[in-house]
Structures are given as C-alpha cells and as structure tokens.
Amino acid sequence: KHRFLLLRVGYRYLHSFSGGSDEHRGVLEATGRYPLAAGLLVSNRGRIDLRFIGGEDSWRFRNRLSVEKEIVIGRIRTTPYARGEVYYDSRSAEWSRTEWIAGAAIPIRRRLEVETYFSYQNDTGGDVNRQVYAIGAVLNLYFRNR
C-alpha cells in the first residue's frame, strides 16, 4: 500500500463447478497509487486478462478506481474502501460490465488480513442484462514486509 506503482504478472486457473469449461487466464496489471489530504489513498488499476475458455481465446480490459482511508480506534485498525470498476470484453467488443464495491480490510496479524465487502455488478454483454449482488470475504496473506 505504500508503493506508488505496483506491477503484476500472473496466471489464474478457474475451475467450473457447474459443468462448463474451465478457464486459464494470464494477468497483466499496473496499479498507480496517489496519497491525498486527510489520509485518503486513491488507486487506479489497469488490468488485462488473457482468457482461454473451452478452446476459445479472448481478452478483457478492466479499469478500477479505489478510494480508501485507514482508521484507528483504540487498538483496532481498519481500512474502509470504495471501488468502481469497468470491464471491456473482446468477445462482445463493448464495455460489458460495471461493478461497485464497498468494504473494509481488518489486519489480524502483521502478515494476515481479513477483508469483507458488498458488491453490485451489472452485466450488459450478454443477451439479457444481469445484476448480481454479493457479500464476500477475502483472506489476504502477505509474504513480504508491508
């Protein structure tokens, strides 16, 4: 969180539990971070997903803007955040998804953090416009000093 620029290259494998095709995904990502007044941190992430699903190749560009602020109350430290993300999908050749997320990250130990969130997603790239509401949790493990 204290670096102004983060570059990531990765691979993800997503298994389909519903009987559909599994997905292999190459990921290229760059995140710029900009500290503002009053302890606010703004991040802008650009990401390209190189997707291989059921023998078909496609790609998706994702741009996510985030605002967060660390809050300390006594011994409890948390970082609430708000994010907005738009997706461009090469299969439909259009901006096919928007997502709005609000949540908070709570450190448990020095290299362990729990993140809870609420997400609203609107997909317009298919035959029918689809909305998804979700509540989730993520366990973050850090292998280097923060």
Coordinates of N, CA, C and O in Angstrom, one line a residue:
K1 N 0.8 -1.2 0.0 CA 0.0 0.0 0.0 C 0.8 1.3 0.0 O 0.4 2.3 -0.3
H2 N 2.1 1.2 0.3 CA 3.0 2.3 0.4 C 3.8 2.6 -0.8 O 4.6 3.5 -0.8
R3 N 3.6 1.8 -1.8 CA 4.3 2.0 -3.1 C 3.4 2.7 -4.1 O 2.2 2.5 -4.2
F4 N 4.1 3.6 -4.8 CA 3.3 4.5 -5.8 C 3.0 3.7 -7.0 O 2.0 4.1 -7.7
L5 N 3.7 2.7 -7.4 CA 3.4 1.9 -8.6 C 3.6 0.4 -8.3 O 4.7 0.0 -7.8
L6 N 2.7 -0.4 -8.6 CA 2.7 -1.8 -8.5 C 2.5 -2.5 -9.8 O 1.5 -2.2 -10.5
L7 N 3.4 -3.4 -10.3 CA 3.3 -4.1 -11.5 C 3.1 -5.6 -11.1 O 3.9 -6.1 -10.3
R8 N 2.2 -6.3 -11.8 CA 2.0 -7.7 -11.5 C 1.8 -8.4 -12.8 O 1.2 -7.9 -13.8
V9 N 2.3 -9.6 -12.9 CA 2.1 -10.6 -14.0 C 1.8 -11.9 -13.3 O 2.4 -12.3 -12.3
G10 N 0.7 -12.5 -13.8 CA 0.3 -13.8 -13.1 C -0.5 -14.7 -14.0 O -0.8 -14.4 -15.2
Y11 N -0.9 -15.8 -13.4 CA -1.7 -16.8 -14.1 C -2.8 -17.3 -13.1 O -2.5 -17.4 -11.9
R12 N -4.0 -17.4 -13.6 CA -5.1 -17.9 -12.8 C -5.7 -19.1 -13.5 O -5.9 -19.0 -14.7
Y13 N -6.1 -20.1 -12.7 CA -6.9 -21.2 -13.2 C -8.2 -21.2 -12.5 O -8.2 -21.2 -11.3
L14 N -9.3 -21.1 -13.2 CA -10.6 -21.1 -12.6 C -11.4 -22.3 -13.1 O -11.7 -22.5 -14.2
H15 N -11.7 -23.2 -12.1 CA -12.4 -24.4 -12.4 C -13.9 -24.2 -12.4 O -14.4 -23.4 -11.6
S16 N -14.6 -24.8 -13.4 CA -16.0 -24.6 -13.4 C -16.7 -25.8 -12.7 O -16.6 -26.9 -13.1
F17 N -17.4 -25.4 -11.6 CA -18.1 -26.5 -10.8 C -19.5 -26.8 -11.4 O -20.1 -27.7 -11.0
S18 N -19.9 -26.0 -12.4 CA -21.3 -26.2 -12.9 C -21.2 -27.0 -14.2 O -22.3 -27.1 -14.9
G19 N -20.1 -27.6 -14.6 CA -20.0 -28.4 -15.8 C -19.6 -27.7 -17.0 O -19.5 -28.3 -18.1
G20 N -19.4 -26.4 -16.9 CA -18.9 -25.6 -18.0 C -17.4 -25.8 -18.2 O -16.8 -26.7 -17.6
S21 N -16.9 -25.0 -19.1 CA -15.4 -25.1 -19.4 C -14.6 -24.4 -18.3 O -15.0 -23.3 -17.8
D22 N -13.4 -25.0 -18.0 CA -12.5 -24.3 -17.1 C -11.9 -23.2 -17.8 O -11.8 -23.1 -19.0
E23 N -11.3 -22.2 -17.0 CA -10.7 -21.0 -17.6 C -9.2 -20.9 -17.2 O -8.9 -21.1 -16.0
H24 N -8.4 -20.7 -18.2 CA -7.0 -20.4 -18.0 C -6.8 -18.9 -18.3 O -7.3 -18.4 -19.3
R25 N -6.2 -18.2 -17.4 CA -6.2 -16.7 -17.5 C -4.8 -16.2 -17.2 O -4.2 -16.3 -16.1
G26 N -4.2 -15.5 -18.2 CA -2.9 -14.7 -18.0 C -3.3 -13.3 -17.5 O -4.3 -12.8 -18.0
V27 N -2.6 -12.8 -16.6 CA -3.0 -11.5 -16.0 C -1.8 -10.5 -16.1 O -0.7 -10.9 -15.6
L28 N -2.0 -9.3 -16.6 CA -1.1 -8.2 -16.6 C -1.7 -7.1 -16.0 O -2.8 -6.7 -16.3
E29 N -1.0 -6.5 -15.0 CA -1.7 -5.5 -14.2 C -0.7 -4.4 -13.7 O 0.4 -4.6 -13.4
A30 N -1.2 -3.1 -13.7 CA -0.4 -2.0 -13.2 C -1.4 -1.1 -12.3 O -2.5 -0.8 -12.8
T31 N -0.9 -0.8 -11.1 CA -1.7 0.0 -10.2 C -0.9 1.2 -9.8 O 0.2 1.1 -9.2
G32 N -1.4 2.4 -10.0 CA -0.8 3.6 -9.5 C -1.6 4.1 -8.3 O -2.8 3.9 -8.2
R33 N -0.8 4.5 -7.3 CA -1.4 5.0 -6.0 C -1.0 6.4 -5.8 O 0.1 6.8 -6.0
Y34 N -2.0 7.2 -5.3 CA -1.9 8.6 -5.1 C -2.4 9.0 -3.8 O -3.6 9.1 -3.5
P35 N -1.5 9.4 -2.8 CA -2.0 9.8 -1.5 C -2.6 11.2 -1.6 O -2.0 12.1 -2.3
L36 N -3.7 11.5 -0.9 CA -4.3 12.8 -0.9 C -4.4 13.3 0.5 O -3.9 12.6 1.4
A37 N -4.9 14.5 0.7 CA -5.1 15.1 2.0 C -6.0 14.2 2.9 O -6.7 13.4 2.4
A38 N -5.8 14.4 4.2 CA -6.7 13.7 5.2 C -6.5 12.2 5.2 O -7.3 11.5 5.7
G39 N -5.3 11.7 4.7 CA -5.0 10.3 4.8 C -5.7 9.5 3.8 O -5.7 8.2 3.9
L40 N -6.4 10.1 2.8 CA -7.0 9.3 1.7 C -6.0 8.8 0.7 O -5.0 9.5 0.4
L41 N -6.2 7.6 0.2 CA -5.4 7.0 -0.8 C -6.2 6.6 -2.0 O -7.2 5.9 -1.8
V42 N -5.9 7.1 -3.2 CA -6.6 6.8 -4.4 C -5.7 5.9 -5.2 O -4.5 6.1 -5.4
S43 N -6.3 4.8 -5.7 CA -5.6 3.9 -6.6 C -6.3 3.7 -7.9 O -7.6 3.7 -7.9
N44 N -5.6 3.6 -9.0 CA -6.1 3.3 -10.3 C -5.4 2.1 -10.9 O -4.2 2.1 -11.1
R45 N -6.2 1.0 -11.0 CA -5.6 -0.2 -11.5 C -6.1 -0.5 -13.0 O -7.3 -0.5 -13.2
G46 N -5.1 -0.7 -13.9 CA -5.5 -1.2 -15.2 C -5.0 -2.6 -15.3 O -3.9 -3.0 -14.9
R47 N -5.9 -3.5 -15.8 CA -5.6 -4.9 -15.9 C -6.1 -5.5 -17.2 O -7.1 -5.2 -17.7
I48 N -5.3 -6.4 -17.7 CA -5.6 -7.2 -18.9 C -5.7 -8.6 -18.6 O -4.7 -9.2 -18.0
D49 N -6.8 -9.3 -18.8 CA -7.0 -10.7 -18.6 C -6.9 -11.4 -20.0 O -7.7 -11.1 -20.9
L50 N -5.9 -12.2 -20.2 CA -5.8 -13.0 -21.5 C -6.5 -14.4 -21.1 O -6.0 -15.2 -20.4
R51 N -7.7 -14.6 -21.8 CA -8.6 -15.7 -21.3 C -8.6 -16.8 -22.4 O -8.7 -16.6 -23.6
F52 N -8.6 -18.0 -21.8 CA -8.7 -19.2 -22.7 C -9.7 -20.1 -22.0 O -9.5 -20.7 -21.0
I53 N -10.9 -20.1 -22.7 CA -12.1 -20.8 -22.1 C -12.6 -21.8 -23.2 O -13.1 -21.4 -24.2
G54 N -12.6 -23.1 -22.9 CA -13.1 -24.1 -23.8 C -12.5 -24.0 -25.2 O -13.2 -24.2 -26.2
G55 N -11.2 -23.7 -25.3 CA -10.6 -23.7 -26.6 C -10.7 -22.4 -27.3 O -10.2 -22.2 -28.4
E56 N -11.4 -21.4 -26.7 CA -11.6 -20.1 -27.3 C -10.7 -19.1 -26.6 O -10.7 -19.0 -25.4
D57 N -10.0 -18.2 -27.4 CA -9.2 -17.2 -26.8 C -10.0 -15.8 -26.8 O -10.7 -15.5 -27.8
S58 N -9.8 -15.1 -25.8 CA -10.4 -13.7 -25.7 C -9.6 -12.9 -24.7 O -8.7 -13.5 -24.1
W59 N -9.9 -11.6 -24.6 CA -9.2 -10.8 -23.6 C -10.2 -9.8 -23.1 O -11.3 -9.6 -23.6
R60 N -9.9 -9.3 -21.9 CA -10.7 -8.4 -21.2 C -9.8 -7.3 -20.6 O -8.8 -7.7 -19.9
F61 N -10.2 -6.1 -20.7 CA -9.5 -5.0 -20.0 C -10.4 -4.5 -18.9 O -11.6 -4.3 -19.1
R62 N -9.8 -4.3 -17.7 CA -10.5 -3.9 -16.5 C -9.8 -2.6 -16.0 O -8.6 -2.6 -15.8
N63 N -10.6 -1.6 -15.6 CA -10.0 -0.4 -15.0 C -10.8 -0.2 -13.7 O -12.0 -0.1 -13.7
R64 N -10.1 -0.1 -12.6 CA -10.7 0.0 -11.3 C -10.1 1.2 -10.6 O -8.9 1.4 -10.4
L65 N -11.0 2.1 -10.1 CA -10.6 3.2 -9.3 C -11.1 3.0 -7.8 O -12.2 2.6 -7.6
S66 N -10.1 3.2 -6.9 CA -10.4 2.9 -5.5 C -10.1 4.1 -4.6 O -9.1 4.8 -4.9
V67 N -10.8 4.3 -3.5 CA -10.5 5.3 -2.5 C -10.6 4.6 -1.2 O -11.5 3.8 -0.9
E68 N -9.5 4.8 -0.4 CA -9.5 4.1 1.0 C -8.9 5.1 2.0 O -8.2 6.0 1.6
K69 N -9.1 4.7 3.3 CA -8.6 5.5 4.4 C -8.4 4.6 5.6 O -9.4 4.0 6.0
E70 N -7.2 4.6 6.1 CA -7.0 3.8 7.4 C -7.6 4.6 8.6 O -7.4 5.8 8.7
I71 N -8.4 3.9 9.4 CA -9.0 4.4 10.6 C -8.5 3.6 11.8 O -8.5 2.4 11.8
V72 N -8.1 4.3 12.9 CA -7.6 3.6 14.1 C -8.5 4.1 15.2 O -8.7 5.3 15.5
I73 N -9.1 3.1 15.9 CA -10.0 3.4 17.1 C -9.4 2.5 18.2 O -9.6 1.3 18.2
G74 N -8.7 3.2 19.1 CA -8.1 2.4 20.2 C -7.0 1.5 19.6 O -6.1 1.9 18.9
R75 N -7.1 0.2 19.9 CA -6.2 -0.8 19.3 C -6.7 -1.4 18.0 O -6.0 -2.2 17.4
I76 N -7.9 -1.0 17.6 CA -8.5 -1.6 16.4 C -8.1 -0.7 15.2 O -8.3 0.5 15.2
R77 N -7.6 -1.3 14.1 CA -7.2 -0.6 12.9 C -8.0 -1.2 11.7 O -8.1 -2.5 11.6
T78 N -8.6 -0.4 10.9 CA -9.3 -0.9 9.7 C -9.2 0.1 8.6 O -8.8 1.2 8.8
T79 N -9.3 -0.4 7.4 CA -9.2 0.4 6.2 C -10.5 0.2 5.4 O -10.6 -0.7 4.5
P80 N -11.5 1.1 5.5 CA -12.7 1.0 4.7 C -12.3 1.6 3.3 O -11.4 2.4 3.1
Y81 N -13.0 1.1 2.3 CA -12.8 1.5 0.9 C -14.0 1.4 0.0 O -15.0 0.8 0.4
A82 N -13.9 2.2 -1.1 CA -15.0 2.1 -2.1 C -14.3 2.0 -3.4 O -13.2 2.6 -3.7
R83 N -14.9 1.2 -4.3 CA -14.2 0.9 -5.6 C -15.3 0.9 -6.7 O -16.4 0.4 -6.5
G84 N -14.9 1.4 -7.9 CA -15.7 1.2 -9.1 C -14.9 0.6 -10.2 O -13.7 1.0 -10.3
E85 N -15.4 -0.3 -10.9 CA -14.6 -1.0 -12.0 C -15.5 -1.2 -13.2 O -16.7 -1.5 -13.1
V86 N -14.8 -0.9 -14.4 CA -15.5 -1.1 -15.7 C -14.7 -2.2 -16.4 O -13.5 -2.3 -16.3
Y87 N -15.4 -3.0 -17.3 CA -14.8 -4.1 -18.0 C -15.1 -3.9 -19.5 O -16.2 -3.7 -19.9
Y88 N -14.0 -4.1 -20.3 CA -14.2 -4.2 -21.8 C -13.9 -5.6 -22.2 O -12.8 -6.1 -21.8
D89 N -14.8 -6.3 -22.9 CA -14.7 -7.7 -23.2 C -14.6 -7.8 -24.8 O -15.4 -7.3 -25.5
S90 N -13.5 -8.5 -25.2 CA -13.3 -8.6 -26.7 C -14.3 -9.5 -27.3 O -14.6 -9.3 -28.5
R91 N -15.0 -10.4 -26.6 CA -16.0 -11.2 -27.2 C -17.2 -10.5 -27.7 O -17.8 -10.7 -28.7
S92 N -17.6 -9.4 -26.9 CA -18.7 -8.6 -27.3 C -18.3 -7.3 -27.9 O -19.2 -6.6 -28.4
A93 N -17.0 -7.0 -27.8 CA -16.4 -5.7 -28.4 C -17.2 -4.5 -27.8 O -17.5 -3.6 -28.5
E94 N -17.4 -4.6 -26.4 CA -18.0 -3.4 -25.8 C -17.7 -3.4 -24.3 O -17.2 -4.4 -23.8
W95 N -17.9 -2.3 -23.6 CA -17.8 -2.2 -22.2 C -19.0 -3.0 -21.6 O -20.2 -2.5 -21.7
S96 N -18.8 -4.2 -21.1 CA -19.8 -5.1 -20.8 C -20.2 -5.3 -19.4 O -21.2 -5.9 -19.0
R97 N -19.4 -4.7 -18.5 CA -19.7 -4.9 -17.0 C -19.3 -3.7 -16.2 O -18.2 -3.1 -16.5
T98 N -20.0 -3.3 -15.2 CA -19.6 -2.3 -14.2 C -19.8 -3.0 -12.9 O -20.7 -3.8 -12.7
E99 N -18.9 -2.6 -11.9 CA -19.0 -3.2 -10.6 C -18.7 -2.1 -9.6 O -17.8 -1.3 -9.8
W100 N -19.5 -2.1 -8.5 CA -19.3 -1.2 -7.4 C -19.1 -2.0 -6.1 O -19.9 -2.9 -5.8
I101 N -18.1 -1.7 -5.4 CA -17.7 -2.4 -4.2 C -17.5 -1.5 -3.0 O -16.8 -0.5 -3.2
A102 N -18.0 -1.9 -1.8 CA -17.7 -1.2 -0.6 C -17.3 -2.2 0.4 O -17.9 -3.3 0.5
G103 N -16.2 -1.9 1.1 CA -15.8 -2.9 2.1 C -14.8 -2.4 3.1 O -14.5 -1.2 3.1
A104 N -14.1 -3.3 3.9 CA -13.1 -2.9 4.8 C -12.1 -4.0 5.0 O -12.5 -5.2 5.0
A105 N -10.9 -3.6 5.1 CA -9.8 -4.6 5.4 C -9.4 -4.4 6.9 O -9.2 -3.3 7.4
I106 N -9.3 -5.6 7.6 CA -9.0 -5.6 9.0 C -7.8 -6.5 9.2 O -7.9 -7.7 9.0
P107 N -6.6 -5.9 9.7 CA -5.5 -6.7 9.9 C -5.7 -7.5 11.2 O -6.2 -7.1 12.2
I108 N -5.3 -8.8 11.1 CA -5.3 -9.7 12.2 C -4.0 -9.9 12.8 O -3.8 -9.8 14.0
R109 N -3.0 -10.1 12.0 CA -1.6 -10.1 12.4 C -0.8 -9.3 11.4 O -1.3 -8.8 10.5
R110 N 0.5 -9.2 11.6 CA 1.4 -8.4 10.7 C 1.2 -8.8 9.2 O 1.2 -8.0 8.4
R111 N 1.1 -10.1 8.9 CA 1.0 -10.5 7.5 C -0.3 -11.3 7.2 O -0.3 -12.0 6.3
L112 N -1.3 -11.0 8.0 CA -2.6 -11.6 7.8 C -3.7 -10.5 7.9 O -3.7 -9.8 8.9
E113 N -4.6 -10.5 6.9 CA -5.7 -9.5 6.9 C -7.0 -10.2 6.4 O -6.9 -11.0 5.5
V114 N -8.1 -9.8 7.0 CA -9.4 -10.2 6.5 C -10.1 -9.0 5.9 O -10.1 -7.9 6.4
E115 N -10.7 -9.2 4.7 CA -11.4 -8.2 4.0 C -12.8 -8.6 3.8 O -13.1 -9.7 3.3
T116 N -13.8 -7.8 4.2 CA -15.2 -8.1 4.0 C -15.7 -7.0 3.0 O -15.3 -5.8 3.1
Y117 N -16.7 -7.4 2.2 CA -17.2 -6.4 1.2 C -18.6 -6.7 0.8 O -19.1 -7.8 0.9
F118 N -19.3 -5.7 0.2 CA -20.5 -5.8 -0.5 C -20.3 -5.4 -2.0 O -19.6 -4.4 -2.2
S119 N -20.8 -6.1 -2.9 CA -20.6 -5.8 -4.3 C -21.9 -5.8 -5.1 O -22.7 -6.6 -4.9
Y120 N -22.0 -4.8 -6.0 CA -23.1 -4.8 -7.0 C -22.4 -4.8 -8.4 O -21.6 -4.0 -8.7
Q121 N -22.9 -5.8 -9.2 CA -22.3 -6.0 -10.6 C -23.4 -5.9 -11.6 O -24.5 -6.5 -11.4
N122 N -23.2 -5.2 -12.7 CA -24.2 -5.1 -13.7 C -23.5 -5.5 -15.0 O -22.6 -4.9 -15.5
D123 N -24.0 -6.7 -15.6 CA -23.5 -7.2 -16.8 C -24.4 -6.9 -18.0 O -25.6 -7.2 -17.9
T124 N -23.9 -6.3 -19.0 CA -24.7 -5.9 -20.2 C -24.2 -6.6 -21.5 O -24.7 -6.3 -22.5
G125 N -23.2 -7.5 -21.4 CA -22.6 -8.1 -22.5 C -23.3 -9.3 -23.1 O -23.0 -9.7 -24.2
G126 N -24.2 -9.8 -22.4 CA -25.0 -11.0 -22.9 C -26.3 -10.6 -23.6 O -26.6 -9.5 -23.9
D127 N -27.1 -11.6 -23.8 CA -28.4 -11.4 -24.4 C -29.4 -10.7 -23.4 O -30.2 -9.9 -23.8
V128 N -29.2 -10.9 -22.1 CA -30.0 -10.3 -21.1 C -29.2 -9.5 -20.1 O -28.1 -10.0 -19.7
N129 N -29.6 -8.3 -19.7 CA -28.9 -7.5 -18.7 C -29.1 -8.2 -17.4 O -30.2 -8.6 -17.0
R130 N -28.0 -8.4 -16.7 CA -28.0 -9.2 -15.4 C -27.3 -8.4 -14.3 O -26.3 -7.9 -14.5
Q131 N -27.9 -8.4 -13.1 CA -27.4 -7.8 -12.0 C -27.1 -8.9 -10.9 O -27.8 -9.8 -10.8
V132 N -25.9 -8.7 -10.2 CA -25.5 -9.6 -9.2 C -25.2 -8.8 -7.9 O -24.5 -7.8 -8.0
Y133 N -25.8 -9.2 -6.8 CA -25.5 -8.6 -5.5 C -24.7 -9.6 -4.7 O -25.1 -10.8 -4.7
A134 N -23.6 -9.3 -4.1 CA -22.8 -10.3 -3.4 C -22.2 -9.7 -2.1 O -21.9 -8.5 -2.0
I135 N -22.1 -10.6 -1.1 CA -21.4 -10.3 0.1 C -20.3 -11.3 0.2 O -20.5 -12.5 -0.1
G136 N -19.0 -10.8 0.5 CA -17.9 -11.7 0.5 C -16.9 -11.4 1.5 O -16.9 -10.4 2.2
A137 N -15.9 -12.3 1.6 CA -14.8 -12.2 2.5 C -13.5 -12.7 1.8 O -13.6 -13.7 1.0
V138 N -12.4 -12.1 2.0 CA -11.1 -12.5 1.4 C -10.1 -12.5 2.5 O -10.1 -11.7 3.4
L139 N -9.3 -13.6 2.5 CA -8.2 -13.7 3.4 C -6.9 -13.3 2.7 O -6.6 -14.0 1.7
N140 N -6.2 -12.2 3.1 CA -5.0 -11.8 2.5 C -3.8 -12.2 3.3 O -3.8 -11.9 4.5
L141 N -2.9 -12.9 2.7 CA -1.6 -13.3 3.3 C -0.5 -12.5 2.6 O -0.4 -12.5 1.4
Y142 N 0.4 -11.9 3.4 CA 1.5 -11.1 2.9 C 2.8 -11.8 3.2 O 3.0 -12.2 4.4
F143 N 3.6 -12.0 2.2 CA 4.9 -12.7 2.4 C 6.1 -11.8 2.5 O 7.2 -12.3 2.7
R144 N 5.9 -10.5 2.3 CA 6.9 -9.5 2.5 C 6.5 -8.5 3.5 O 5.3 -8.4 3.7
N145 N 7.4 -7.8 4.0 CA 7.0 -6.7 5.0 C 6.2 -5.7 4.3 O 6.4 -5.3 3.2
R146 N 5.1 -5.2 5.0 CA 4.2 -4.2 4.4 C 4.8 -2.8 4.7 O 5.4 -2.5 5.6

